[in-house]
Amino acid sequence: MADERVLREALLAAARGMSEAGLNVGTSGNASVRWQDGMLITPTGLKAEDCDPGDMVFVDASGQAHGERAPSSEWPMHLGVYADRADAGAILHAHPPFATALACHRLEIPPFHYMIARFGGSTVRCARYATFGTAALSAAVREAMHDRSACLLANHGMLVSGRDAAHALDMAIELETLCEQYWRALQLGDPVLLSQAEMDEVMDRFAGYGQPQENPS
């Protein structure tokens, strides 16, 4: 298991990276990394650029926060995804322009581009709407994330999981890029979609893609 200090620094770097990439503005969004029986998560109401690694909050598996800072209000959503996905080492939640625009129309992202397969299937689902920070939102996200590493949140934003904080940031940037591409394609009408067979072939090729111990997701 990685050193706690290293994880705290990586988590803060990813949170700042979301702001630098334009995925979040101000205090919006949140990020976490798996740690011990729970997670380290960004604090509520603080800009990432105003935080230091010590501000990251440990929340155990029961939902109990430890430390001086209060955790992000979205901690139930993060904890739920970790419970479901043993492969998730980090989770990022953001409100970027294009993903949020699609989420406000409650649209899933169909297989208009083969890179949709990077997120575990032929679509990126949109979780049903629920108030932020609630058990209902956590349940909706867990459903949408089944067999996936990303989803949109209706009238809200996006969520991605990754092997670690840096990988999750890459995934979040990739998802927002695909959302922008899909939005632009829609300006010309409905794009031509790849078939399930074509997406299955992509998934098979992704399984053996990259250097040893790596893959595109």
PDB file of N, CA and C in Angstrom, residues 92-145:
ATOM      1  N   LEU A  92     -12.800  10.803  -9.107  1.00  0.00           N
ATOM      2  CA  LEU A  92     -12.912  12.248  -9.300  1.00  0.00           C
ATOM      3  C   LEU A  92     -14.332  12.588  -9.714  1.00  0.00           C
ATOM      4  N   HIS A  93     -14.859  13.659  -9.140  1.00  0.00           N
ATOM      5  CA  HIS A  93     -16.182  14.174  -9.497  1.00  0.00           C
ATOM      6  C   HIS A  93     -16.014  15.625  -9.909  1.00  0.00           C
ATOM      7  N   ALA A  94     -16.594  15.988 -11.056  1.00  0.00           N
ATOM      8  CA  ALA A  94     -16.400  17.334 -11.594  1.00  0.00           C
ATOM      9  C   ALA A  94     -17.663  17.835 -12.277  1.00  0.00           C
ATOM     10  N   HIS A  95     -17.670  19.148 -12.539  1.00  0.00           N
ATOM     11  CA  HIS A  95     -18.793  19.810 -13.210  1.00  0.00           C
ATOM     12  C   HIS A  95     -18.308  20.519 -14.475  1.00  0.00           C
ATOM     13  N   PRO A  96     -17.642  19.824 -15.386  1.00  0.00           N
ATOM     14  CA  PRO A  96     -17.092  20.487 -16.572  1.00  0.00           C
ATOM     15  C   PRO A  96     -18.185  20.862 -17.566  1.00  0.00           C
ATOM     16  N   PRO A  97     -17.923  21.829 -18.442  1.00  0.00           N
ATOM     17  CA  PRO A  97     -18.977  22.389 -19.294  1.00  0.00           C
ATOM     18  C   PRO A  97     -19.710  21.387 -20.173  1.00  0.00           C
ATOM     19  N   PHE A  98     -18.996  20.574 -20.928  1.00  0.00           N
ATOM     20  CA  PHE A  98     -19.674  19.730 -21.914  1.00  0.00           C
ATOM     21  C   PHE A  98     -20.329  18.508 -21.270  1.00  0.00           C
ATOM     22  N   ALA A  99     -19.663  17.880 -20.329  1.00  0.00           N
ATOM     23  CA  ALA A  99     -20.285  16.755 -19.631  1.00  0.00           C
ATOM     24  C   ALA A  99     -21.535  17.211 -18.894  1.00  0.00           C
ATOM     25  N   THR A 100     -21.464  18.378 -18.271  1.00  0.00           N
ATOM     26  CA  THR A 100     -22.613  18.878 -17.524  1.00  0.00           C
ATOM     27  C   THR A 100     -23.750  19.266 -18.455  1.00  0.00           C
ATOM     28  N   ALA A 101     -23.422  19.840 -19.609  1.00  0.00           N
ATOM     29  CA  ALA A 101     -24.467  20.191 -20.580  1.00  0.00           C
ATOM     30  C   ALA A 101     -25.234  18.948 -21.018  1.00  0.00           C
ATOM     31  N   LEU A 102     -24.518  17.866 -21.321  1.00  0.00           N
ATOM     32  CA  LEU A 102     -25.186  16.623 -21.704  1.00  0.00           C
ATOM     33  C   LEU A 102     -25.980  16.052 -20.536  1.00  0.00           C
ATOM     34  N   ALA A 103     -25.405  16.148 -19.338  1.00  0.00           N
ATOM     35  CA  ALA A 103     -26.089  15.627 -18.154  1.00  0.00           C
ATOM     36  C   ALA A 103     -27.376  16.388 -17.865  1.00  0.00           C
ATOM     37  N   CYS A 104     -27.408  17.671 -18.211  1.00  0.00           N
ATOM     38  CA  CYS A 104     -28.621  18.459 -17.996  1.00  0.00           C
ATOM     39  C   CYS A 104     -29.735  18.058 -18.959  1.00  0.00           C
ATOM     40  N   HIS A 105     -29.381  17.384 -20.039  1.00  0.00           N
ATOM     41  CA  HIS A 105     -30.383  16.795 -20.936  1.00  0.00           C
ATOM     42  C   HIS A 105     -30.600  15.312 -20.619  1.00  0.00           C
ATOM     43  N   ARG A 106     -29.905  14.840 -19.587  1.00  0.00           N
ATOM     44  CA  ARG A 106     -30.019  13.453 -19.128  1.00  0.00           C
ATOM     45  C   ARG A 106     -29.725  12.462 -20.256  1.00  0.00           C
ATOM     46  N   LEU A 107     -28.663  12.786 -20.997  1.00  0.00           N
ATOM     47  CA  LEU A 107     -28.261  11.959 -22.128  1.00  0.00           C
ATOM     48  C   LEU A 107     -27.109  11.045 -21.743  1.00  0.00           C
ATOM     49  N   GLU A 108     -27.196   9.771 -22.079  1.00  0.00           N
ATOM     50  CA  GLU A 108     -26.015   8.935 -22.011  1.00  0.00           C
ATOM     51  C   GLU A 108     -25.190   9.202 -23.266  1.00  0.00           C
ATOM     52  N   ILE A 109     -23.913   8.863 -23.202  1.00  0.00           N
ATOM     53  CA  ILE A 109     -23.053   9.054 -24.365  1.00  0.00           C
ATOM     54  C   ILE A 109     -23.004   7.732 -25.119  1.00  0.00           C
ATOM     55  N   PRO A 110     -23.525   7.699 -26.342  1.00  0.00           N
ATOM     56  CA  PRO A 110     -23.573   6.456 -27.111  1.00  0.00           C
ATOM     57  C   PRO A 110     -22.226   6.182 -27.785  1.00  0.00           C
ATOM     58  N   PRO A 111     -22.094   5.059 -28.479  1.00  0.00           N
ATOM     59  CA  PRO A 111     -20.828   4.715 -29.133  1.00  0.00           C
ATOM     60  C   PRO A 111     -20.609   5.479 -30.442  1.00  0.00           C
ATOM     61  N   PHE A 112     -20.563   6.801 -30.337  1.00  0.00           N
ATOM     62  CA  PHE A 112     -20.283   7.628 -31.514  1.00  0.00           C
ATOM     63  C   PHE A 112     -18.798   7.591 -31.855  1.00  0.00           C
ATOM     64  N   HIS A 113     -17.961   7.204 -30.888  1.00  0.00           N
ATOM     65  CA  HIS A 113     -16.502   7.160 -31.041  1.00  0.00           C
ATOM     66  C   HIS A 113     -16.000   5.925 -30.298  1.00  0.00           C
ATOM     67  N   TYR A 114     -15.002   5.272 -30.879  1.00  0.00           N
ATOM     68  CA  TYR A 114     -14.538   4.024 -30.267  1.00  0.00           C
ATOM     69  C   TYR A 114     -13.952   4.218 -28.877  1.00  0.00           C
ATOM     70  N   MET A 115     -13.469   5.444 -28.548  1.00  0.00           N
ATOM     71  CA  MET A 115     -12.854   5.659 -27.245  1.00  0.00           C
ATOM     72  C   MET A 115     -13.851   5.614 -26.090  1.00  0.00           C
ATOM     73  N   ILE A 116     -15.147   5.592 -26.397  1.00  0.00           N
ATOM     74  CA  ILE A 116     -16.128   5.369 -25.335  1.00  0.00           C
ATOM     75  C   ILE A 116     -15.814   4.060 -24.606  1.00  0.00           C
ATOM     76  N   ALA A 117     -15.261   3.100 -25.333  1.00  0.00           N
ATOM     77  CA  ALA A 117     -14.927   1.802 -24.735  1.00  0.00           C
ATOM     78  C   ALA A 117     -13.894   1.922 -23.629  1.00  0.00           C
ATOM     79  N   ARG A 118     -13.177   3.019 -23.578  1.00  0.00           N
ATOM     80  CA  ARG A 118     -12.187   3.200 -22.518  1.00  0.00           C
ATOM     81  C   ARG A 118     -12.833   3.156 -21.136  1.00  0.00           C
ATOM     82  N   PHE A 119     -14.131   3.452 -21.089  1.00  0.00           N
ATOM     83  CA  PHE A 119     -14.816   3.531 -19.803  1.00  0.00           C
ATOM     84  C   PHE A 119     -15.577   2.256 -19.456  1.00  0.00           C
ATOM     85  N   GLY A 120     -15.298   1.171 -20.193  1.00  0.00           N
ATOM     86  CA  GLY A 120     -15.776  -0.130 -19.777  1.00  0.00           C
ATOM     87  C   GLY A 120     -16.931  -0.717 -20.540  1.00  0.00           C
ATOM     88  N   GLY A 121     -17.457  -0.014 -21.533  1.00  0.00           N
ATOM     89  CA  GLY A 121     -18.587  -0.544 -22.284  1.00  0.00           C
ATOM     90  C   GLY A 121     -18.866   0.277 -23.518  1.00  0.00           C
ATOM     91  N   SER A 122     -20.040   0.091 -24.095  1.00  0.00           N
ATOM     92  CA  SER A 122     -20.381   0.779 -25.344  1.00  0.00           C
ATOM     93  C   SER A 122     -21.080   2.111 -25.118  1.00  0.00           C
ATOM     94  N   THR A 123     -21.372   2.446 -23.873  1.00  0.00           N
ATOM     95  CA  THR A 123     -21.972   3.739 -23.541  1.00  0.00           C
ATOM     96  C   THR A 123     -21.374   4.249 -22.236  1.00  0.00           C
ATOM     97  N   VAL A 124     -21.516   5.553 -22.022  1.00  0.00           N
ATOM     98  CA  VAL A 124     -21.314   6.142 -20.697  1.00  0.00           C
ATOM     99  C   VAL A 124     -22.699   6.546 -20.214  1.00  0.00           C
ATOM    100  N   ARG A 125     -23.169   5.896 -19.175  1.00  0.00           N
ATOM    101  CA  ARG A 125     -24.537   6.114 -18.712  1.00  0.00           C
ATOM    102  C   ARG A 125     -24.681   7.449 -17.983  1.00  0.00           C
ATOM    103  N   CYS A 126     -25.922   7.896 -17.856  1.00  0.00           N
ATOM    104  CA  CYS A 126     -26.244   9.082 -17.065  1.00  0.00           C
ATOM    105  C   CYS A 126     -27.056   8.631 -15.856  1.00  0.00           C
ATOM    106  N   ALA A 127     -26.516   8.837 -14.663  1.00  0.00           N
ATOM    107  CA  ALA A 127     -27.213   8.461 -13.432  1.00  0.00           C
ATOM    108  C   ALA A 127     -28.450   9.329 -13.249  1.00  0.00           C
ATOM    109  N   ARG A 128     -29.502   8.742 -12.726  1.00  0.00           N
ATOM    110  CA  ARG A 128     -30.733   9.494 -12.486  1.00  0.00           C
ATOM    111  C   ARG A 128     -30.477  10.607 -11.474  1.00  0.00           C
ATOM    112  N   TYR A 129     -31.288  11.647 -11.531  1.00  0.00           N
ATOM    113  CA  TYR A 129     -31.075  12.807 -10.667  1.00  0.00           C
ATOM    114  C   TYR A 129     -31.423  12.498  -9.213  1.00  0.00           C
ATOM    115  N   ALA A 130     -30.601  13.017  -8.311  1.00  0.00           N
ATOM    116  CA  ALA A 130     -30.880  13.033  -6.878  1.00  0.00           C
ATOM    117  C   ALA A 130     -30.092  14.192  -6.286  1.00  0.00           C
ATOM    118  N   THR A 131     -30.538  14.716  -5.169  1.00  0.00           N
ATOM    119  CA  THR A 131     -29.876  15.848  -4.523  1.00  0.00           C
ATOM    120  C   THR A 131     -28.444  15.487  -4.137  1.00  0.00           C
ATOM    121  N   PHE A 132     -27.543  16.453  -4.288  1.00  0.00           N
ATOM    122  CA  PHE A 132     -26.133  16.198  -3.998  1.00  0.00           C
ATOM    123  C   PHE A 132     -25.944  15.800  -2.528  1.00  0.00           C
ATOM    124  N   GLY A 133     -24.964  14.942  -2.309  1.00  0.00           N
ATOM    125  CA  GLY A 133     -24.602  14.554  -0.957  1.00  0.00           C
ATOM    126  C   GLY A 133     -25.544  13.583  -0.277  1.00  0.00           C
ATOM    127  N   THR A 134     -26.495  13.022  -1.008  1.00  0.00           N
ATOM    128  CA  THR A 134     -27.492  12.142  -0.399  1.00  0.00           C
ATOM    129  C   THR A 134     -27.224  10.674  -0.709  1.00  0.00           C
ATOM    130  N   ALA A 135     -27.856   9.817   0.107  1.00  0.00           N
ATOM    131  CA  ALA A 135     -27.779   8.383  -0.153  1.00  0.00           C
ATOM    132  C   ALA A 135     -28.435   8.043  -1.482  1.00  0.00           C
ATOM    133  N   ALA A 136     -29.466   8.817  -1.852  1.00  0.00           N
ATOM    134  CA  ALA A 136     -30.147   8.571  -3.128  1.00  0.00           C
ATOM    135  C   ALA A 136     -29.210   8.802  -4.304  1.00  0.00           C
ATOM    136  N   LEU A 137     -28.387   9.847  -4.226  1.00  0.00           N
ATOM    137  CA  LEU A 137     -27.428  10.091  -5.309  1.00  0.00           C
ATOM    138  C   LEU A 137     -26.374   8.990  -5.339  1.00  0.00           C
ATOM    139  N   SER A 138     -25.916   8.578  -4.171  1.00  0.00           N
ATOM    140  CA  SER A 138     -24.942   7.491  -4.122  1.00  0.00           C
ATOM    141  C   SER A 138     -25.495   6.241  -4.795  1.00  0.00           C
ATOM    142  N   ALA A 139     -26.750   5.908  -4.521  1.00  0.00           N
ATOM    143  CA  ALA A 139     -27.369   4.723  -5.125  1.00  0.00           C
ATOM    144  C   ALA A 139     -27.491   4.868  -6.634  1.00  0.00           C
ATOM    145  N   ALA A 140     -27.862   6.063  -7.092  1.00  0.00           N
ATOM    146  CA  ALA A 140     -28.004   6.299  -8.530  1.00  0.00           C
ATOM    147  C   ALA A 140     -26.667   6.156  -9.245  1.00  0.00           C
ATOM    148  N   VAL A 141     -25.619   6.693  -8.644  1.00  0.00           N
ATOM    149  CA  VAL A 141     -24.287   6.615  -9.246  1.00  0.00           C
ATOM    150  C   VAL A 141     -23.787   5.173  -9.256  1.00  0.00           C
ATOM    151  N   ARG A 142     -24.003   4.453  -8.183  1.00  0.00           N
ATOM    152  CA  ARG A 142     -23.555   3.061  -8.128  1.00  0.00           C
ATOM    153  C   ARG A 142     -24.224   2.230  -9.223  1.00  0.00           C
ATOM    154  N   GLU A 143     -25.482   2.507  -9.479  1.00  0.00           N
ATOM    155  CA  GLU A 143     -26.187   1.800 -10.549  1.00  0.00           C
ATOM    156  C   GLU A 143     -25.592   2.136 -11.914  1.00  0.00           C
ATOM    157  N   ALA A 144     -25.351   3.428 -12.152  1.00  0.00           N
ATOM    158  CA  ALA A 144     -24.813   3.861 -13.447  1.00  0.00           C
ATOM    159  C   ALA A 144     -23.375   3.402 -13.655  1.00  0.00           C
ATOM    160  N   MET A 145     -22.638   3.198 -12.572  1.00  0.00           N
ATOM    161  CA  MET A 145     -21.235   2.791 -12.659  1.00  0.00           C
ATOM    162  C   MET A 145     -21.057   1.281 -12.731  1.00  0.00           C
TER     163      MET A 145
END
